[in-house]
Coordinates of C-alpha atoms in Angstrom, one line a residue:
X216 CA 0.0 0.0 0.0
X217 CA 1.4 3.5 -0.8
X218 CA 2.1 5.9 1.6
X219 CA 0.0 8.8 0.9
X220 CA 1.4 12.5 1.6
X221 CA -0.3 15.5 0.6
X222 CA -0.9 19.3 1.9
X223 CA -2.7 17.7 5.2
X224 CA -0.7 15.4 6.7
X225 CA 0.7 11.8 5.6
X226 CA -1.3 8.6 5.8
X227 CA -0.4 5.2 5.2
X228 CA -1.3 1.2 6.2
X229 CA 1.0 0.2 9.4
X230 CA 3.3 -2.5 8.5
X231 CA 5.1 -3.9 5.7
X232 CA 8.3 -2.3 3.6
X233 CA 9.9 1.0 4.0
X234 CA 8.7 3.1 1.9
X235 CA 5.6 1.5 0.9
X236 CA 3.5 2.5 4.0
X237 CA 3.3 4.5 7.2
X238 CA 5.9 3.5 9.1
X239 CA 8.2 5.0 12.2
X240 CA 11.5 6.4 9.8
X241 CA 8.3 8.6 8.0
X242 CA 6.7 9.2 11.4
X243 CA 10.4 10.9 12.7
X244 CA 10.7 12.7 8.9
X245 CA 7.0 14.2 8.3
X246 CA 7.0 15.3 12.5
X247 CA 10.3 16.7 11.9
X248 CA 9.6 19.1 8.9
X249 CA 6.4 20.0 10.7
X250 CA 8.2 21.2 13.6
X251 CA 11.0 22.4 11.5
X252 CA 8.0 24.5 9.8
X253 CA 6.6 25.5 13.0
X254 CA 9.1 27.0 14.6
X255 CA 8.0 27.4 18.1
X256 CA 8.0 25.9 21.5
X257 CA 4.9 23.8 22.2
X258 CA 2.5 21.3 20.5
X259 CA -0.1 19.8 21.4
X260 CA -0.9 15.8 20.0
X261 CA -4.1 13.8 20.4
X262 CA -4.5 10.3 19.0
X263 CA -7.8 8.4 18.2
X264 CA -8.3 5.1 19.4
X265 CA -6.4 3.0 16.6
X266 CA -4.1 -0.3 17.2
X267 CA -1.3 1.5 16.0
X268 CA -2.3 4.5 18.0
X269 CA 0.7 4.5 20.7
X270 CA 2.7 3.4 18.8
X271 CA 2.6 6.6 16.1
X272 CA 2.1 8.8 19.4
X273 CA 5.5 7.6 21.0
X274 CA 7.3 8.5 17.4
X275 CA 6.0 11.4 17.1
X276 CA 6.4 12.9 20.9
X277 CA 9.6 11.3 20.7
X278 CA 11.1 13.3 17.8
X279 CA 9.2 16.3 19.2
X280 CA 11.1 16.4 22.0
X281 CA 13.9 15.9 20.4
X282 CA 13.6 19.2 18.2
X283 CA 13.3 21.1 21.8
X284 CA 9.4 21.0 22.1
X285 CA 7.5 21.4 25.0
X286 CA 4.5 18.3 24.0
X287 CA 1.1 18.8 25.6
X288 CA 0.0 15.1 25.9
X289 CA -3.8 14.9 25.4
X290 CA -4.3 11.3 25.5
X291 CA -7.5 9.6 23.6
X292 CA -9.0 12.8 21.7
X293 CA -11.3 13.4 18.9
X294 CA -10.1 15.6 16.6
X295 CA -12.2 19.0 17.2
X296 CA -10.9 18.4 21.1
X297 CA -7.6 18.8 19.4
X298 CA -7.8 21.7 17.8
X299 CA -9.5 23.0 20.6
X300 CA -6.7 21.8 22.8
X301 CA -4.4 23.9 20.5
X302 CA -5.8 27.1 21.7
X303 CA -6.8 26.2 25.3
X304 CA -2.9 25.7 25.6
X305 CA -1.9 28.6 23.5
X306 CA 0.1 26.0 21.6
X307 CA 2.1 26.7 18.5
X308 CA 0.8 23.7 16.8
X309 CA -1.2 20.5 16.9
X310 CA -0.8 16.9 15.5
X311 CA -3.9 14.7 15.5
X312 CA -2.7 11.1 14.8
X313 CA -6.0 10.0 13.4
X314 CA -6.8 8.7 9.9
X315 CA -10.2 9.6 10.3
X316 CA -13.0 6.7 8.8
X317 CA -10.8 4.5 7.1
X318 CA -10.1 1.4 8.0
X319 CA -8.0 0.2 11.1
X320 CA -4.6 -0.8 9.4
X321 CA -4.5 2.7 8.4
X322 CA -3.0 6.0 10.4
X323 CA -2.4 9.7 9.9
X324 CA -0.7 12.8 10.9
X325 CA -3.1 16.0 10.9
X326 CA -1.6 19.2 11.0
X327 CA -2.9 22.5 13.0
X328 CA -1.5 25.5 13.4
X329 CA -1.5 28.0 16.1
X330 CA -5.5 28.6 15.4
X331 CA -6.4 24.8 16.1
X332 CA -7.3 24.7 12.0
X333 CA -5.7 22.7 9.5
X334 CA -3.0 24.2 7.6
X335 CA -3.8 26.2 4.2
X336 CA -2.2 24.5 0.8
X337 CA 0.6 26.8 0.8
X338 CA 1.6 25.5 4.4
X339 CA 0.9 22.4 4.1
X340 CA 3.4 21.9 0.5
X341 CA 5.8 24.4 2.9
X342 CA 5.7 21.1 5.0
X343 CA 6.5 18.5 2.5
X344 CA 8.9 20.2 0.8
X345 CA 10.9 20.7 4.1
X346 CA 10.5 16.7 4.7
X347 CA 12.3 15.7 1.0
X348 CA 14.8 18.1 1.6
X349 CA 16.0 16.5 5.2
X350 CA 18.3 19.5 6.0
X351 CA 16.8 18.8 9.9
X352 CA 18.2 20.2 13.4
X353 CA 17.6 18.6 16.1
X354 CA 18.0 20.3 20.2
X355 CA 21.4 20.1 22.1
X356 CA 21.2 17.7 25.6
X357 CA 20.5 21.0 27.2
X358 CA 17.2 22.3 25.1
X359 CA 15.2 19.0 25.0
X360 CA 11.8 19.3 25.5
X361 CA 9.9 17.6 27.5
X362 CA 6.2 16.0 27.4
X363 CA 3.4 16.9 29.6
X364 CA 0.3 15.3 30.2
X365 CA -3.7 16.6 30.2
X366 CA -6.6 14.3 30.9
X367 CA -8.5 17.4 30.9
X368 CA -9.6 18.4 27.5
X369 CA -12.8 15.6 27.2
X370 CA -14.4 17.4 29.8
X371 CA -13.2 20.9 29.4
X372 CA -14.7 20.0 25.5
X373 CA -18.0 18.8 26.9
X374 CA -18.9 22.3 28.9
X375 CA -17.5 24.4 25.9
X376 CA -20.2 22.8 23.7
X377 CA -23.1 23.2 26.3
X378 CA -22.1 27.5 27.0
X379 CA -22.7 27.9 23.2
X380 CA -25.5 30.5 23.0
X381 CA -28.0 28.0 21.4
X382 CA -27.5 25.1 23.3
X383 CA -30.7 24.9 24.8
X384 CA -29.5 22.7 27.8
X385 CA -32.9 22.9 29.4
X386 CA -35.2 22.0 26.6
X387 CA -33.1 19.1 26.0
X388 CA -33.2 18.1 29.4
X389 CA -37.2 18.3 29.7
X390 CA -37.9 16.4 26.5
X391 CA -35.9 13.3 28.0
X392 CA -34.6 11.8 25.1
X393 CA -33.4 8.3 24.7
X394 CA -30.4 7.9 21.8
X395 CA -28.7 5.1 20.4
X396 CA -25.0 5.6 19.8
X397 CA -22.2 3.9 17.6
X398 CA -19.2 5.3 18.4
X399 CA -16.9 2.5 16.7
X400 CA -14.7 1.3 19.0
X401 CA -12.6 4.5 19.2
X402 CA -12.7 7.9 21.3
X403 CA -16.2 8.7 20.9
X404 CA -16.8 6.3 23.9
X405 CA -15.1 8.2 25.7
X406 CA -16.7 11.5 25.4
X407 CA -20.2 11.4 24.0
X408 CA -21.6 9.8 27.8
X409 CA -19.6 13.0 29.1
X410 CA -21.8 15.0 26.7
X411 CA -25.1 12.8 27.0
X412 CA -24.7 13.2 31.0
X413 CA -24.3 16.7 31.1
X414 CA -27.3 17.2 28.7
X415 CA -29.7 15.0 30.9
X416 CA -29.7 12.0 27.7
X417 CA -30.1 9.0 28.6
X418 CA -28.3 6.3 26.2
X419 CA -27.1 3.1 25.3
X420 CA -23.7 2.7 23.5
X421 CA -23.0 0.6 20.8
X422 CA -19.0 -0.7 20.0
X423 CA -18.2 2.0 23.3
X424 CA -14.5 0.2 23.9
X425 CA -11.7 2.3 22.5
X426 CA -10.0 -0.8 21.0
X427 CA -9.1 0.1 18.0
X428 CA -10.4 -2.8 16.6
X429 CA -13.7 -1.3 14.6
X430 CA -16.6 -3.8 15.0
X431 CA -17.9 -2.8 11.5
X432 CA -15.8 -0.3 8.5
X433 CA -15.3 3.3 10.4
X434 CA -16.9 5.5 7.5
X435 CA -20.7 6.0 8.9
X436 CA -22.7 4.9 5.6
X437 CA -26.2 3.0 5.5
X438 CA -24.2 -0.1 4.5
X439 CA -22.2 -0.3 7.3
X440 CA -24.7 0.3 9.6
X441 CA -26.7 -2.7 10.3
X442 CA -27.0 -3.0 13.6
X443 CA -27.6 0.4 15.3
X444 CA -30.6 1.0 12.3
X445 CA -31.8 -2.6 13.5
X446 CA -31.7 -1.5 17.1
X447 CA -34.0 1.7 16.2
X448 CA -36.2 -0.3 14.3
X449 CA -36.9 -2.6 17.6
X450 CA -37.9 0.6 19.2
X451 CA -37.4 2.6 22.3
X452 CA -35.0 5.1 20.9
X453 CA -35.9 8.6 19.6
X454 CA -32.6 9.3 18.1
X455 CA -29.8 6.9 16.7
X456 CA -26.2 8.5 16.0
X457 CA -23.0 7.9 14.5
X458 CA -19.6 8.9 14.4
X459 CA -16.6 8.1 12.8
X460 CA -13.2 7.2 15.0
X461 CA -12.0 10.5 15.3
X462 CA -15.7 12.2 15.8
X463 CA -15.8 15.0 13.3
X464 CA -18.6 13.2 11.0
X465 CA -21.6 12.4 12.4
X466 CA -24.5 10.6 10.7
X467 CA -28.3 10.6 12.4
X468 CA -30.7 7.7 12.0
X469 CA -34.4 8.1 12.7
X470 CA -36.9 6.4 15.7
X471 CA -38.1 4.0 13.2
X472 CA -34.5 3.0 11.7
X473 CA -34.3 4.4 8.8
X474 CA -31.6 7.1 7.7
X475 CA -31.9 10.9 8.8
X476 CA -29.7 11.3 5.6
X477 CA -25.5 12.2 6.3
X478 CA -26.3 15.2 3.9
X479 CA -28.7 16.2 5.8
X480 CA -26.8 16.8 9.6
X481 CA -25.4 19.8 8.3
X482 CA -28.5 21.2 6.8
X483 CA -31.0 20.7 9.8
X484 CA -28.1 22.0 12.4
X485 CA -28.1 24.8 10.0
X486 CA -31.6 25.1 9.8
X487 CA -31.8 25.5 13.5
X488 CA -28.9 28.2 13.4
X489 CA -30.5 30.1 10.6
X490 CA -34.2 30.2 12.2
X491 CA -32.1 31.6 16.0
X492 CA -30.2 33.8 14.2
X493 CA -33.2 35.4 11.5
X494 CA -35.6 35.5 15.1
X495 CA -36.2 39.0 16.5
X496 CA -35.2 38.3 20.3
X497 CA -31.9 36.7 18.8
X498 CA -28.4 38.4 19.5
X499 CA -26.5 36.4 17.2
X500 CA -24.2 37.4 14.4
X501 CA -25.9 38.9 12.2
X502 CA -25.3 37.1 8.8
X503 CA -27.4 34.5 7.5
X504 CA -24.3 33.6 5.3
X505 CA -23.9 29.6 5.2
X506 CA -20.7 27.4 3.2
X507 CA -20.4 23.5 2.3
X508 CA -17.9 22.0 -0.6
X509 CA -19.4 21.8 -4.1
X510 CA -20.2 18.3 -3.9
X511 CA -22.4 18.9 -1.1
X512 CA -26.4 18.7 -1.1
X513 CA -28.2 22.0 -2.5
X514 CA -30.7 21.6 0.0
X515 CA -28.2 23.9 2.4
X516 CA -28.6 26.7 -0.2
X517 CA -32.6 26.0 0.1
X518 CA -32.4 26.5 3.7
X519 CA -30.1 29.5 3.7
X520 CA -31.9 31.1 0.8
X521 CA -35.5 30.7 3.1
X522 CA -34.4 32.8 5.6
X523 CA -32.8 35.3 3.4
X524 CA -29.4 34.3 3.3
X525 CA -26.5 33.6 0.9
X526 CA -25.1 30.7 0.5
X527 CA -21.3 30.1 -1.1
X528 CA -19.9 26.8 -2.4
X529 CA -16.5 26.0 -1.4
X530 CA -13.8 23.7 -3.2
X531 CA -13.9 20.2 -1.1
X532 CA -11.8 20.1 1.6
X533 CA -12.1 21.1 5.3
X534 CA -9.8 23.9 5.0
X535 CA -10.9 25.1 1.6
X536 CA -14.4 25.3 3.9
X537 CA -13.2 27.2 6.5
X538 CA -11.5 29.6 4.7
X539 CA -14.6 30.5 2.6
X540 CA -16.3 31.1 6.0
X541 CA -13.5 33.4 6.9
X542 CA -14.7 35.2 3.8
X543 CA -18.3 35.8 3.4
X544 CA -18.7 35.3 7.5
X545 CA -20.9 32.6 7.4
X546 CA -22.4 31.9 11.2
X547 CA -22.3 28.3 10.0
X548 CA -20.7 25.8 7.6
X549 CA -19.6 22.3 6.9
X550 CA -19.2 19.5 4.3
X551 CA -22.1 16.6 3.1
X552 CA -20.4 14.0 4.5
X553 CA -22.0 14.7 8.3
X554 CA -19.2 17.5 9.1
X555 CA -20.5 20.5 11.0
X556 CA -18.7 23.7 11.6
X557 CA -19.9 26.5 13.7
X558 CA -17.6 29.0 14.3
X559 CA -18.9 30.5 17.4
X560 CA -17.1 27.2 18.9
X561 CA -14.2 26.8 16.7
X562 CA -13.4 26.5 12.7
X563 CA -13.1 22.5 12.5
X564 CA -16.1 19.6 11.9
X565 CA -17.4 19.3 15.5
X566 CA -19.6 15.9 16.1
X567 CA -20.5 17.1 19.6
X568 CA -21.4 20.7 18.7
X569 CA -23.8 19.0 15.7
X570 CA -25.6 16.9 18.6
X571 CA -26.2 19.2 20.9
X572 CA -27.3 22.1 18.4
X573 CA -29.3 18.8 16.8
X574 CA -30.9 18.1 20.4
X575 CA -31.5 21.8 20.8
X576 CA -33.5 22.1 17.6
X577 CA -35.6 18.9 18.1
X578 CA -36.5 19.6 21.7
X579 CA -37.7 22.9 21.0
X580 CA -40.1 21.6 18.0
X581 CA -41.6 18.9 20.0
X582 CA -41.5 16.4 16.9
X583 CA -39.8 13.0 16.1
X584 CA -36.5 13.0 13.8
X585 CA -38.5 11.4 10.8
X586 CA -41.0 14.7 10.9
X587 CA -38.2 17.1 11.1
X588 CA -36.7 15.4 8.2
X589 CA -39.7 16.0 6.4
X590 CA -39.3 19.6 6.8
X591 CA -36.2 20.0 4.9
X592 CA -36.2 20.0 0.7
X593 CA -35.5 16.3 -0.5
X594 CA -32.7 15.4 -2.9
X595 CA -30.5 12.6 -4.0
X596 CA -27.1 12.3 -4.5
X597 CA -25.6 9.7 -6.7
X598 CA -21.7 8.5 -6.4
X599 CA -19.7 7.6 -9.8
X600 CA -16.4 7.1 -11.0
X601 CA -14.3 7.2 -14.0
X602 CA -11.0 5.0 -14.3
X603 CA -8.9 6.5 -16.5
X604 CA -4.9 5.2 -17.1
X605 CA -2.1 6.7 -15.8
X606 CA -1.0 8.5 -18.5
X607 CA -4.3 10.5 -19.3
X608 CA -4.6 14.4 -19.2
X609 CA -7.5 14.6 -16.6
X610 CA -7.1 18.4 -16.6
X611 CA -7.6 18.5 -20.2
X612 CA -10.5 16.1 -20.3
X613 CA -12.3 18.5 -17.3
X614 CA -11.4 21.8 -19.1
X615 CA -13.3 20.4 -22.2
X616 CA -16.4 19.8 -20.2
X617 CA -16.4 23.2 -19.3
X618 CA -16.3 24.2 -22.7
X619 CA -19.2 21.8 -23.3
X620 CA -21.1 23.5 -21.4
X621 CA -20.4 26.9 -20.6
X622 CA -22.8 28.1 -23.6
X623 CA -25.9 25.9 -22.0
X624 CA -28.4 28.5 -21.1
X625 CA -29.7 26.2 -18.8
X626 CA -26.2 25.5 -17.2
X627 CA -24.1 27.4 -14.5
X628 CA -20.5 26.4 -14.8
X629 CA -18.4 26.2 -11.6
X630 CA -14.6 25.0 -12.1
X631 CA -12.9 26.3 -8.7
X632 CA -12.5 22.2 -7.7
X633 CA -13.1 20.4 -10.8
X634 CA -16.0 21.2 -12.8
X635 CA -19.4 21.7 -11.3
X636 CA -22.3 22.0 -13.7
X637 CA -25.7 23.4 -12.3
X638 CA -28.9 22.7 -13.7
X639 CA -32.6 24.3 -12.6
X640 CA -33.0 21.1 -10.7
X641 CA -29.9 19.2 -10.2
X642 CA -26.5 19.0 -10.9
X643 CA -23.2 17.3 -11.4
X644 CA -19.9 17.0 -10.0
X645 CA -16.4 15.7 -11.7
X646 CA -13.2 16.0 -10.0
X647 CA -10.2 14.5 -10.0
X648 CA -8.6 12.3 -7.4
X649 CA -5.3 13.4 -5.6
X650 CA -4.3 9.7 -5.1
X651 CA -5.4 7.9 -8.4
X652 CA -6.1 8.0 -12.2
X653 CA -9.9 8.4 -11.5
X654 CA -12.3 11.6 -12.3
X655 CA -15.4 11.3 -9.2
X656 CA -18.8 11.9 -10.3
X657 CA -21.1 13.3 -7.6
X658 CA -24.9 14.2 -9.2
X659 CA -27.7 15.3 -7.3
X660 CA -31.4 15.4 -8.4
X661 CA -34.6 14.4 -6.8
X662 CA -34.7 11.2 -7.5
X663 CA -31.6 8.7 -7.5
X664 CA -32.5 7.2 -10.4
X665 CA -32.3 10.9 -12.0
X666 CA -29.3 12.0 -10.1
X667 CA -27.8 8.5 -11.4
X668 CA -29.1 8.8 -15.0
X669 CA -26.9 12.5 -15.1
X670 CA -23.9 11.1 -13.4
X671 CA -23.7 8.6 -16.2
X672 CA -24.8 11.3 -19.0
X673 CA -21.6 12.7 -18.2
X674 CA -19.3 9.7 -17.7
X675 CA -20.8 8.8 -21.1
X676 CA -19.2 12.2 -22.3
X677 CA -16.1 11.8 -20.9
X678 CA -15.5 8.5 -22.5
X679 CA -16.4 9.7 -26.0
X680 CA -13.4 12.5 -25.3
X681 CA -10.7 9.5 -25.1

């Protein structure tokens, strides 16, 4: 397996040949150039609940100390308690060893800087271009650093979530909900009965050990998530709720077992925020402004657009997100795949902030998940791809679609990440993979069969091009 590195961090399978996959000599390299990059005097490193968890953290505080770093030891951590951590400590920079919902031979490094956010492009090739080069320093006896430890940050995470302004603690509390959770074996075990105490939730935990060893595959799709839908359908749950191992996605499933939709956590968190913010005793920012990637669900820009809002579409990519938010000052933002970003909190996909502003919402409507989802426009998004060989000129090919279609008076062309085409209702997605000779075809329309039938309207074009 090939040992992926890229402007976020370096991920890889544990195990085999040097150079083929993530393994201590690349830890020591990638850790060095970041703190090489850095150039301060503290960082803070979380780790999710993976086999090869310890393992990566004792490289990687190792060589940390050995640059002269002061490491801030946060144990078991999500990822958005990371970057939190980062500024809690007033850190100089974070590493989340995490490789996020894929499977559990695989690990990662995640970069943050000073702000607890992942670092921009230009950073993040700053990075790698300091790890080929190994021109490295490392401290005199003297000026090693040295690691502390904080079990803190779970529960200092927990009560920042319930001071946001609409975390309505005490509707949540009154309605007395019962949830289902699968937090896969990994650090959401640890911190979602914090957060389901402190609301007043009562709950039942599915795969709650922090093993490492996922019960089921990590990413929180319909098809891997058999047994928590069949546990809703028995009844006696109102909510069911999934994260991935390092708890930035989260995925909702309904009272009666079917799916609340992973598009669709961003949208009805939004929703919520949109409908405080646009109300006349609200003192929230005042912007109605909303973000998600361009292969995300239009039904955000439906919402946003109903309370008089704009909405902006964002190249794919947490950072790319975030950055857009910076820019129009959206109050809230996030990606399709279950990732919610509220910045009165912090700019990173927050599964705990998405709950409780989730709670908040249903408690204060009085109705069951499946009615809320009800409420909110209904679209379908269809997933495709094109194998192409090595050797072909995907950038060509995609610049050639936009010519296609940039005359259609029906068509709205968007090529910031790819090429996005827009149609009255529905529209479709091709990008090209980082990692492999493949264009992605996202489509969305109302149906699947429609948002299928356009996905492979365009494949179909593609292939008459080669």
């Amino acid at each position: 397996m090939t040992l992926i590195k890229s402007i976020s961090g370096i991920r890889g399978t544990i195990g085999g040949r040097t150079g083929d996959t993530l393994n201590p000599l690349d830890i020591v390299k990638f850790t060095t150039a970041f703190a090489t990059f850095i150039k301060g005097k503290k960082i803070v490193v979380g780790r999710d609940g993976r086999i090869s968890g310890q393992m990566v953290r004792d490289v990687v505080c190792g060589t940390l100390v050995g640059m002269g770093y002061d490491v801030i030891d946060i144990g078991y951590a999500t990822t958005p308690t990371t970057e939190l951590a980062v500024r809690w400590h007033e850190a100089d920079g974070g590493i989340i060893i995490t490789a996020s919902h894929n499977p559990r031979q695989w690990n990662a490094l995640k970069l943050l800087n000073s702000e607890g956010e992942f670092l921009t492009a230009a950073d993040g090739a700053e990075v790698l271009h300091i790890a080929e080069a190994e021109d490295f320093d490392y401290a005199e006896v003297d000026h090693l650093g040295r690691v502390i430890i904080d079990d803190t940050c779970d529960q200092r995470h927990v009560d920042a979530v319930l001071q946001l302004q609409l975390a309505d603690v005490e509707a949540i509390r009154q309605r007395k909900f019962r949830v289902c959770a699968d937090t896969i074996n990994s650090v959401g075990g640890r911190i979602l009965p914090r957060l389901f105490d402190a609301l007043g939730v009562s709950f039942e935990i599915l795969n709650g050990e922090c093993t490492g060893d996922f019960a089921h595959n990590p990413e929180p799709l319909e098809k891997n998530l058999g047994d928590i839908m069949q546990k809703m359908k028995n009844g006696g749950f109102d909510l069911g709720i999934v994260v991935d191992p390092d708890v930035d996605r989260l995925a909702f499933i309904c009272e009666d077992g079917t799916m609340f939709g992973e598009e669709y956590t961003l949208v009805s968190v939004a929703d919520y925020v949109l409908n405080e913010a646009n109300s006349s005793s609200s003192n929230l920012h005042s912007s109605l402004n909303t973000v998600s990637n361009l292969s995300s669900t239009r039904a955000l820009r439906d919402v946003t657009e109903k309370y008089g809002g704009k909405y902006t579409a964002a190249a794919v990519g947490e950072v790319n997100v975030t950055t857009k938010m910076k820019e129009v000052g959206a109050i809230i933002g996030g990606e399709g795949n279950g990732g919610v970003i509220y910045p009165e909190s912090h700019y990173g996909r927050d599964a705990l902030v998405g709950i409780t502003l989730f709670l908040s919402s249903l408690a204060k409507k009085g109705c069951t998940v499946s009615e809320l989802r009800k409420t909110f426009p209904d679209y379908q998004i269809a997933k495709n791809r094109i194998d192409l060989t090595p050797e072909t000129d995907v950038d060509a090919i995609l610049e050639k679609v936009k010519e296609m279609f940039a005359a259609d008076p029906n068509a709205s062309v968007n090529d910031i990440d790819g090429v996005k085409i827009d149609f009255p209702k529905s529209w479709v997605h091709l990008r090209k993979s980082n990692t492999e000779p493949i264009i992605r075809v996202y489509s969305e329309a109302l149906t699947m069969h429609e948002a299928d039938e356009l996905g492979k309207r365009l494949m179909q074009v593609v292939y008459d091009m080669q």
